[in-house]
Amino acid sequence: MSNYVINHLKELESEAIFVIREIAAQFENPVLLFSGGKDSILLTHLAKKAFFPAKIPFPLVHIDTGHNFPETIAFRDQLVEKLGVKLIVGSVQESIDKGRAKEETGADASRNSLQIVSLLDAIEEYKVDAAMGGARRDEEKARAKERFFSHRDEFGQWDPKNQRPELWNLFNGRKNYGEHFRVFPISNWTEMDVWEYIKLENIDLPSLYFSHQRDCVVRDGVILANSEFIKLKENEEVVNMTIRYRTCGDMPITGAVESEADNLDKIIEEIATTRTTERGGRADDKRAETAMEDRKKQGYF
Amino acid sequence: MDYQDIELLRFTTAGSVDDGKSTLIGRLLYDSKSIFQDQLDAVEESSKSKGFDYVDLSLLTDGLKSEREQGITIDVAYRYFATPKRKFIIADTPGHIQYTRNMVTGASTANLAIILIDARKGMLEQTHRHAFIASLLRIPHAIVCINKMDLVDYSEETYNTIVSDFKSFSSKLGIKDIQFIPISALNGDNVVNRSENMDWYQGSTLMYHLETVHISSDHNLVDCRFPIQSVIRPHTLENQDYRGFAGRIDGGVFKPGDKVKSLPSGFVSTIKTIELNGEQISEAFAPMSVTMTLEDEIDNSRGDMIVRENNVPEISQDLEVLVTWMSTKPIQARTKVVIKHTTNESIGMVKELKYKIDINTLHRIEGIDRLEMNDIARMSIRTAKPVFYDAYKKNRQTGSIIIIDEQTNETIGAGMII
């Protein structure tokens, strides 16, 4: 007689697929928030598995800050074509041009929090009632308190002190008019789980995640890619380095790590021995101790 | 080690800061190298700025602004760590506010509960509560950690007294598997490494137990239950007639060729394929998410359930339930609510409140006219359409419901069907 156990990656996969199918069943206009990072690529892969042989029954939404890595955009377009799924692009540049969002100034200016405006606008325009994302609880301390089904009021705000209790596998997606949900099917995955699963399932990733040569600027200990979006401060110089990315946000705020890891096995080995968290290089989290919570309350992912 | 081939164990920790719960979690994370340097730096920094002369590991789990300001845990926090043998998810539940609501939430998905007792204080009212909720939610395994042994001179006698007190209380509860371990979370005795101070203790360390406790029979493998989440119809040329039922197995073992029955229609058919992403699965069991196709064209939809022909669940519109009340708004009999059970949803009516349970003494309080937040009580509910259920003690998935407020849509109660 066989032993009726599944390993932890299969259990996490099964949980995520259950949640993705619940979203499709409980909501009228769900979307998948696609950033081009490994977590949203994983989520898209799981969504494909959940509905096969049918196509993914909801569109991908990408909030384009205009500061994306070109590799991310190319990868996105390829994936969308391969899956035959609809893509909606919400543009931060458009929000700025329309006067809906105001560009930050100064050397550390970023468009990170401006995404909130474009995201909420897209949600309103397409009457989105559930936006699923690849956020994980192990990423950041405010995310450790997130539900799978996270309620947002009519202003898109999160109220962390008044969250719905979530019991067994019974997810309550009922809401009043104008409210919506953020749903996080891979809540329980860690960075290691994500990489192990990517290897197991042979999932394609943008080249950014693998070791490569790049012109960089080191600012406050964070390695940033040199690009047209970054203004050099005094005493800063451009250095060519061997790096890779552990997470993938906008070019001016995503820190790289020096790394020779050019394949999945080496990346997994590197993560197993690393002593910093993957968001440790994210300038957007370093603005205040509760920077993530503050943005999430306003409607950030 | 092959990280891809390890099991997942979900456990809850119950207790307050004073029991040394945060220290214990900190120790498990630290000794398994799951705390990163930048997290530790941040915690050291905050501890210093608050004027503490020690590193407050609770700042690792208390992530919200108001929690950090008030120094309390408000909400269930999930933490993750892995050893070469297993991956762990900790649902860390607070001991202060909304205690019952949070612990019930954390316990609903747990395989194991860690109950902490301060060796200096012995059994307290809150120990009764922890043990009762673990048994109410049918967590299959419990580990009672008698902590702060360093402060009672590692006394075997103190340990034995607490163990026997706990056993005499828990005999009324029916938790199947209870282990007792004397520990010092602060010094690490019997947490990850064996204690050199307690050679009278011959049992295993906490970590060893977490890594080896037998969890493969925690799911029901006998009674086949497959609630349908949705129907997959590709509408493409090559898959014109494809009709797959998507869902997660809640019990039993399903195989292609099995004779099955569909509820509520009662139609009988044979399983043609069980698959995921086009890959064929020869045996499907809980908690696998799969897509099932049947030999005959049966008009199933979301909320229906596929079961074995000769082993069907209870089918009824009248439910007897033990509920935990989770809303600040009290409830009375004759209130209309929404009931969610597996993938099924129905309007329901709370018909009668029967009795409340005093969770410290386990006594029944009869003659109640309302339930307040954190009350545990027995009620009867009438649903507008039939529910296909098993008793909670037989299956935690098909035996549980949530109660939703019809107006606010909030989850206001958690119920276990008797």
Short mmCIF file of N, CA and C in Angstrom, two decimals, chain A residues 31-158:
data_model
loop_
_atom_site.label_atom_id
_atom_site.label_comp_id
_atom_site.label_asym_id
_atom_site.label_seq_id
_atom_site.Cartn_x
_atom_site.Cartn_y
_atom_site.Cartn_z
N VAL A 31 -8.81 39.69 -11.64
CA VAL A 31 -7.63 39.86 -12.48
C VAL A 31 -6.41 39.35 -11.72
N LEU A 32 -5.35 39.08 -12.46
CA LEU A 32 -4.09 38.69 -11.84
C LEU A 32 -3.11 39.85 -12.00
N LEU A 33 -2.61 40.38 -10.88
CA LEU A 33 -1.65 41.48 -10.94
C LEU A 33 -0.28 40.91 -11.30
N PHE A 34 0.19 41.31 -12.48
CA PHE A 34 1.42 40.75 -13.00
C PHE A 34 2.51 41.81 -13.00
N SER A 35 3.55 41.59 -12.19
CA SER A 35 4.62 42.59 -12.10
C SER A 35 5.79 42.22 -12.99
N GLY A 36 5.83 40.97 -13.43
CA GLY A 36 6.98 40.52 -14.19
C GLY A 36 8.03 39.90 -13.28
N GLY A 37 7.79 39.92 -11.98
CA GLY A 37 8.70 39.29 -11.02
C GLY A 37 8.43 37.80 -10.93
N LYS A 38 9.34 37.08 -10.26
CA LYS A 38 9.23 35.62 -10.22
C LYS A 38 7.94 35.15 -9.54
N ASP A 39 7.46 35.90 -8.53
CA ASP A 39 6.27 35.45 -7.80
C ASP A 39 5.02 35.55 -8.68
N SER A 40 4.91 36.62 -9.48
CA SER A 40 3.72 36.70 -10.33
C SER A 40 3.84 35.77 -11.53
N ILE A 41 5.07 35.43 -11.92
CA ILE A 41 5.25 34.43 -12.98
C ILE A 41 4.82 33.05 -12.46
N LEU A 42 5.21 32.77 -11.21
CA LEU A 42 4.79 31.52 -10.57
C LEU A 42 3.27 31.46 -10.46
N LEU A 43 2.68 32.57 -10.05
CA LEU A 43 1.22 32.62 -9.89
C LEU A 43 0.51 32.34 -11.24
N THR A 44 1.05 32.93 -12.30
CA THR A 44 0.48 32.72 -13.63
C THR A 44 0.59 31.24 -14.02
N HIS A 45 1.73 30.63 -13.68
CA HIS A 45 1.93 29.20 -13.96
C HIS A 45 0.89 28.35 -13.21
N LEU A 46 0.65 28.70 -11.95
CA LEU A 46 -0.33 27.95 -11.15
C LEU A 46 -1.74 28.14 -11.70
N ALA A 47 -2.03 29.36 -12.17
CA ALA A 47 -3.36 29.63 -12.74
C ALA A 47 -3.56 28.80 -14.00
N LYS A 48 -2.51 28.66 -14.79
CA LYS A 48 -2.61 27.84 -16.00
C LYS A 48 -2.95 26.40 -15.61
N LYS A 49 -2.26 25.88 -14.58
CA LYS A 49 -2.50 24.50 -14.14
C LYS A 49 -3.92 24.33 -13.60
N ALA A 50 -4.41 25.36 -12.92
CA ALA A 50 -5.71 25.26 -12.25
C ALA A 50 -6.86 25.06 -13.24
N PHE A 51 -6.73 25.61 -14.44
CA PHE A 51 -7.87 25.58 -15.37
C PHE A 51 -7.61 24.76 -16.62
N PHE A 52 -6.43 24.16 -16.76
CA PHE A 52 -6.11 23.36 -17.93
C PHE A 52 -7.16 22.26 -18.13
N PRO A 53 -7.59 21.93 -19.31
CA PRO A 53 -7.14 22.42 -20.62
C PRO A 53 -7.78 23.74 -21.07
N ALA A 54 -8.60 24.36 -20.22
CA ALA A 54 -9.14 25.67 -20.58
C ALA A 54 -8.04 26.73 -20.37
N LYS A 55 -8.23 27.88 -21.00
CA LYS A 55 -7.28 28.96 -20.80
C LYS A 55 -7.55 29.65 -19.46
N ILE A 56 -6.59 30.43 -18.98
CA ILE A 56 -6.78 31.19 -17.74
C ILE A 56 -7.98 32.12 -17.94
N PRO A 57 -9.01 32.02 -17.09
CA PRO A 57 -10.25 32.74 -17.35
C PRO A 57 -10.28 34.18 -16.84
N PHE A 58 -9.13 34.80 -16.66
CA PHE A 58 -9.11 36.21 -16.25
C PHE A 58 -7.89 36.89 -16.86
N PRO A 59 -7.93 38.23 -17.03
CA PRO A 59 -6.79 38.92 -17.63
C PRO A 59 -5.65 39.16 -16.65
N LEU A 60 -4.46 39.40 -17.18
CA LEU A 60 -3.35 39.85 -16.36
C LEU A 60 -3.36 41.38 -16.38
N VAL A 61 -3.08 42.01 -15.23
CA VAL A 61 -2.97 43.46 -15.18
C VAL A 61 -1.55 43.83 -14.82
N HIS A 62 -0.92 44.63 -15.66
CA HIS A 62 0.43 45.07 -15.33
C HIS A 62 0.41 46.58 -15.11
N ILE A 63 0.86 47.01 -13.94
CA ILE A 63 0.97 48.45 -13.69
C ILE A 63 2.37 48.87 -14.13
N ASP A 64 2.40 49.56 -15.27
CA ASP A 64 3.68 49.92 -15.87
C ASP A 64 4.12 51.28 -15.34
N THR A 65 5.19 51.29 -14.56
CA THR A 65 5.67 52.54 -13.96
C THR A 65 6.44 53.36 -14.97
N GLY A 66 6.82 52.75 -16.10
CA GLY A 66 7.69 53.43 -17.04
C GLY A 66 9.15 53.29 -16.63
N HIS A 67 9.38 52.72 -15.46
CA HIS A 67 10.74 52.52 -14.96
C HIS A 67 11.11 51.04 -14.92
N ASN A 68 10.36 50.23 -15.67
CA ASN A 68 10.60 48.79 -15.64
C ASN A 68 11.91 48.44 -16.33
N PHE A 69 12.44 47.28 -15.98
CA PHE A 69 13.54 46.72 -16.74
C PHE A 69 12.99 46.33 -18.12
N PRO A 70 13.71 46.63 -19.20
CA PRO A 70 13.23 46.22 -20.54
C PRO A 70 13.05 44.70 -20.63
N GLU A 71 13.89 43.95 -19.90
CA GLU A 71 13.78 42.48 -19.90
C GLU A 71 12.41 42.03 -19.39
N THR A 72 11.88 42.77 -18.40
CA THR A 72 10.59 42.41 -17.81
C THR A 72 9.47 42.55 -18.84
N ILE A 73 9.49 43.67 -19.56
CA ILE A 73 8.43 43.94 -20.54
C ILE A 73 8.47 42.90 -21.67
N ALA A 74 9.67 42.59 -22.14
CA ALA A 74 9.80 41.60 -23.21
C ALA A 74 9.27 40.25 -22.75
N PHE A 75 9.62 39.88 -21.52
CA PHE A 75 9.19 38.60 -20.99
C PHE A 75 7.67 38.54 -20.86
N ARG A 76 7.09 39.64 -20.36
CA ARG A 76 5.65 39.74 -20.18
C ARG A 76 4.91 39.50 -21.51
N ASP A 77 5.36 40.20 -22.55
CA ASP A 77 4.66 40.11 -23.83
C ASP A 77 4.72 38.70 -24.42
N GLN A 78 5.89 38.05 -24.22
CA GLN A 78 6.04 36.68 -24.71
C GLN A 78 5.09 35.73 -23.99
N LEU A 79 5.03 35.88 -22.66
CA LEU A 79 4.22 34.97 -21.83
C LEU A 79 2.74 35.11 -22.17
N VAL A 80 2.29 36.35 -22.31
CA VAL A 80 0.89 36.62 -22.62
C VAL A 80 0.50 35.98 -23.95
N GLU A 81 1.42 36.08 -24.91
CA GLU A 81 1.12 35.49 -26.21
C GLU A 81 1.07 33.97 -26.13
N LYS A 82 1.99 33.39 -25.39
CA LYS A 82 2.04 31.93 -25.26
C LYS A 82 0.77 31.39 -24.60
N LEU A 83 0.27 32.08 -23.59
CA LEU A 83 -0.89 31.59 -22.84
C LEU A 83 -2.22 31.99 -23.48
N GLY A 84 -2.16 32.92 -24.42
CA GLY A 84 -3.40 33.39 -25.05
C GLY A 84 -4.32 34.07 -24.06
N VAL A 85 -3.73 34.85 -23.16
CA VAL A 85 -4.52 35.51 -22.12
C VAL A 85 -4.51 37.01 -22.37
N LYS A 86 -5.56 37.70 -21.91
CA LYS A 86 -5.67 39.13 -22.14
C LYS A 86 -4.75 39.91 -21.20
N LEU A 87 -4.14 40.99 -21.69
CA LEU A 87 -3.28 41.82 -20.86
C LEU A 87 -3.85 43.24 -20.77
N ILE A 88 -3.96 43.75 -19.55
CA ILE A 88 -4.37 45.14 -19.35
C ILE A 88 -3.17 45.88 -18.77
N VAL A 89 -2.79 47.01 -19.38
CA VAL A 89 -1.66 47.76 -18.84
C VAL A 89 -2.17 49.06 -18.23
N GLY A 90 -1.87 49.28 -16.95
CA GLY A 90 -2.20 50.54 -16.29
C GLY A 90 -0.92 51.37 -16.25
N SER A 91 -0.96 52.56 -16.79
CA SER A 91 0.28 53.31 -16.96
C SER A 91 0.43 54.42 -15.92
N VAL A 92 1.54 54.39 -15.19
CA VAL A 92 1.82 55.44 -14.21
C VAL A 92 2.10 56.76 -14.94
N GLN A 93 2.79 56.67 -16.12
CA GLN A 93 3.06 57.87 -16.89
C GLN A 93 1.75 58.58 -17.23
N GLU A 94 0.75 57.79 -17.63
CA GLU A 94 -0.57 58.36 -17.96
C GLU A 94 -1.19 59.04 -16.74
N SER A 95 -1.08 58.37 -15.56
CA SER A 95 -1.62 58.96 -14.34
C SER A 95 -0.95 60.30 -14.05
N ILE A 96 0.37 60.36 -14.31
CA ILE A 96 1.10 61.61 -14.08
C ILE A 96 0.65 62.67 -15.08
N ASP A 97 0.56 62.27 -16.38
CA ASP A 97 0.15 63.21 -17.43
C ASP A 97 -1.25 63.78 -17.17
N LYS A 98 -2.12 62.93 -16.62
CA LYS A 98 -3.49 63.38 -16.35
C LYS A 98 -3.57 64.19 -15.08
N GLY A 99 -2.45 64.29 -14.35
CA GLY A 99 -2.45 65.04 -13.11
C GLY A 99 -3.03 64.24 -11.94
N ARG A 100 -3.22 62.91 -12.13
CA ARG A 100 -3.76 62.08 -11.07
C ARG A 100 -2.68 61.72 -10.04
N ALA A 101 -1.41 61.73 -10.50
CA ALA A 101 -0.32 61.39 -9.59
C ALA A 101 0.80 62.40 -9.80
N LYS A 102 1.53 62.66 -8.75
CA LYS A 102 2.59 63.66 -8.85
C LYS A 102 3.94 62.98 -8.66
N GLU A 103 4.83 63.23 -9.64
CA GLU A 103 6.16 62.63 -9.61
C GLU A 103 6.95 63.14 -8.41
N GLU A 104 7.66 62.24 -7.74
CA GLU A 104 8.55 62.66 -6.66
C GLU A 104 9.78 63.33 -7.25
N THR A 105 10.42 64.17 -6.46
CA THR A 105 11.63 64.82 -6.95
C THR A 105 12.80 64.44 -6.05
N GLY A 106 14.01 64.82 -6.46
CA GLY A 106 15.19 64.51 -5.68
C GLY A 106 15.87 63.27 -6.23
N ALA A 107 17.08 63.01 -5.71
CA ALA A 107 17.88 61.91 -6.25
C ALA A 107 17.26 60.55 -5.97
N ASP A 108 16.55 60.40 -4.82
CA ASP A 108 15.97 59.12 -4.47
C ASP A 108 14.53 58.98 -4.95
N ALA A 109 14.09 59.88 -5.87
CA ALA A 109 12.71 59.84 -6.34
C ALA A 109 12.39 58.48 -6.92
N SER A 110 11.17 57.98 -6.60
CA SER A 110 10.77 56.72 -7.22
C SER A 110 9.29 56.78 -7.54
N ARG A 111 8.86 55.90 -8.43
CA ARG A 111 7.46 55.88 -8.81
C ARG A 111 6.72 54.76 -8.08
N ASN A 112 7.38 54.23 -7.05
CA ASN A 112 6.82 53.07 -6.38
C ASN A 112 5.44 53.32 -5.80
N SER A 113 5.29 54.41 -5.02
CA SER A 113 3.98 54.62 -4.40
C SER A 113 2.97 55.21 -5.38
N LEU A 114 3.46 55.74 -6.53
CA LEU A 114 2.53 56.25 -7.54
C LEU A 114 1.73 55.12 -8.18
N GLN A 115 2.26 53.89 -8.07
CA GLN A 115 1.56 52.74 -8.64
C GLN A 115 0.18 52.58 -8.02
N ILE A 116 0.04 53.03 -6.75
CA ILE A 116 -1.22 52.87 -6.04
C ILE A 116 -2.34 53.56 -6.82
N VAL A 117 -2.05 54.79 -7.31
CA VAL A 117 -3.06 55.55 -8.06
C VAL A 117 -3.47 54.80 -9.33
N SER A 118 -2.46 54.39 -10.11
CA SER A 118 -2.77 53.71 -11.37
C SER A 118 -3.49 52.39 -11.13
N LEU A 119 -3.09 51.70 -10.07
CA LEU A 119 -3.73 50.43 -9.76
C LEU A 119 -5.20 50.63 -9.39
N LEU A 120 -5.46 51.59 -8.50
CA LEU A 120 -6.84 51.83 -8.08
C LEU A 120 -7.67 52.33 -9.26
N ASP A 121 -7.06 53.14 -10.14
CA ASP A 121 -7.77 53.61 -11.34
C ASP A 121 -8.14 52.42 -12.24
N ALA A 122 -7.17 51.51 -12.43
CA ALA A 122 -7.44 50.34 -13.29
C ALA A 122 -8.54 49.49 -12.69
N ILE A 123 -8.52 49.33 -11.36
CA ILE A 123 -9.52 48.53 -10.68
C ILE A 123 -10.90 49.13 -10.90
N GLU A 124 -10.98 50.47 -10.84
CA GLU A 124 -12.26 51.13 -11.04
C GLU A 124 -12.72 51.04 -12.50
N GLU A 125 -11.79 51.33 -13.41
CA GLU A 125 -12.14 51.34 -14.83
C GLU A 125 -12.65 49.97 -15.31
N TYR A 126 -11.99 48.89 -14.89
CA TYR A 126 -12.39 47.57 -15.35
C TYR A 126 -13.34 46.88 -14.40
N LYS A 127 -13.85 47.62 -13.38
CA LYS A 127 -14.78 47.06 -12.40
C LYS A 127 -14.26 45.75 -11.79
N VAL A 128 -12.97 45.76 -11.46
CA VAL A 128 -12.32 44.59 -10.89
C VAL A 128 -12.85 44.36 -9.47
N ASP A 129 -13.30 43.12 -9.18
CA ASP A 129 -13.76 42.87 -7.81
C ASP A 129 -12.78 42.00 -7.02
N ALA A 130 -11.79 41.42 -7.72
CA ALA A 130 -10.74 40.68 -7.00
C ALA A 130 -9.45 40.80 -7.79
N ALA A 131 -8.41 41.28 -7.12
CA ALA A 131 -7.11 41.38 -7.77
C ALA A 131 -6.16 40.45 -7.04
N MET A 132 -5.70 39.40 -7.75
CA MET A 132 -4.82 38.47 -7.04
C MET A 132 -3.38 38.83 -7.31
N GLY A 133 -2.55 38.63 -6.29
CA GLY A 133 -1.15 39.00 -6.40
C GLY A 133 -0.26 37.91 -5.82
N GLY A 134 1.03 38.05 -6.10
CA GLY A 134 1.99 37.03 -5.68
C GLY A 134 2.69 37.37 -4.38
N ALA A 135 2.06 38.21 -3.53
CA ALA A 135 2.70 38.56 -2.26
C ALA A 135 2.76 37.34 -1.35
N ARG A 136 3.84 37.26 -0.56
CA ARG A 136 4.01 36.14 0.36
C ARG A 136 4.20 36.67 1.78
N ARG A 137 3.73 35.86 2.75
CA ARG A 137 3.80 36.33 4.14
C ARG A 137 5.22 36.38 4.66
N ASP A 138 6.13 35.62 4.09
CA ASP A 138 7.49 35.62 4.64
C ASP A 138 8.32 36.81 4.15
N GLU A 139 7.75 37.60 3.21
CA GLU A 139 8.51 38.69 2.61
C GLU A 139 8.76 39.84 3.56
N GLU A 140 7.74 40.15 4.35
CA GLU A 140 7.78 41.43 5.07
C GLU A 140 6.83 41.31 6.24
N LYS A 141 7.11 42.02 7.35
CA LYS A 141 6.34 41.80 8.57
C LYS A 141 4.87 42.20 8.48
N ALA A 142 4.54 43.22 7.67
CA ALA A 142 3.12 43.58 7.53
C ALA A 142 2.40 42.52 6.70
N ARG A 143 3.12 41.94 5.73
CA ARG A 143 2.50 40.89 4.92
C ARG A 143 2.28 39.61 5.70
N ALA A 144 3.01 39.43 6.81
CA ALA A 144 2.83 38.24 7.64
C ALA A 144 1.44 38.20 8.25
N LYS A 145 0.74 39.36 8.25
CA LYS A 145 -0.59 39.44 8.86
C LYS A 145 -1.70 39.41 7.81
N GLU A 146 -1.34 39.25 6.55
CA GLU A 146 -2.35 39.26 5.49
C GLU A 146 -3.18 37.98 5.49
N ARG A 147 -4.43 38.13 5.10
CA ARG A 147 -5.28 36.98 4.83
C ARG A 147 -5.04 36.51 3.39
N PHE A 148 -5.52 35.32 3.07
CA PHE A 148 -5.58 34.91 1.67
C PHE A 148 -6.54 35.83 0.93
N PHE A 149 -7.76 35.96 1.48
CA PHE A 149 -8.77 36.86 0.91
C PHE A 149 -8.76 38.13 1.74
N SER A 150 -8.21 39.21 1.18
CA SER A 150 -8.02 40.41 1.96
C SER A 150 -8.98 41.50 1.47
N HIS A 151 -9.85 41.91 2.37
CA HIS A 151 -10.92 42.84 2.01
C HIS A 151 -10.40 44.26 1.84
N ARG A 152 -10.91 44.99 0.83
CA ARG A 152 -10.58 46.41 0.65
C ARG A 152 -11.87 47.20 0.60
N ASP A 153 -11.91 48.32 1.29
CA ASP A 153 -13.13 49.13 1.30
C ASP A 153 -13.29 49.88 -0.02
N GLU A 154 -14.32 50.72 -0.12
CA GLU A 154 -14.59 51.37 -1.40
C GLU A 154 -13.48 52.34 -1.80
N PHE A 155 -12.59 52.70 -0.88
CA PHE A 155 -11.45 53.55 -1.22
C PHE A 155 -10.18 52.73 -1.47
N GLY A 156 -10.34 51.42 -1.49
CA GLY A 156 -9.19 50.56 -1.74
C GLY A 156 -8.29 50.35 -0.54
N GLN A 157 -8.75 50.76 0.64
CA GLN A 157 -7.88 50.72 1.83
C GLN A 157 -7.95 49.39 2.56
N TRP A 158 -6.85 49.06 3.22
CA TRP A 158 -6.73 47.85 4.04
C TRP A 158 -6.82 48.25 5.50
#
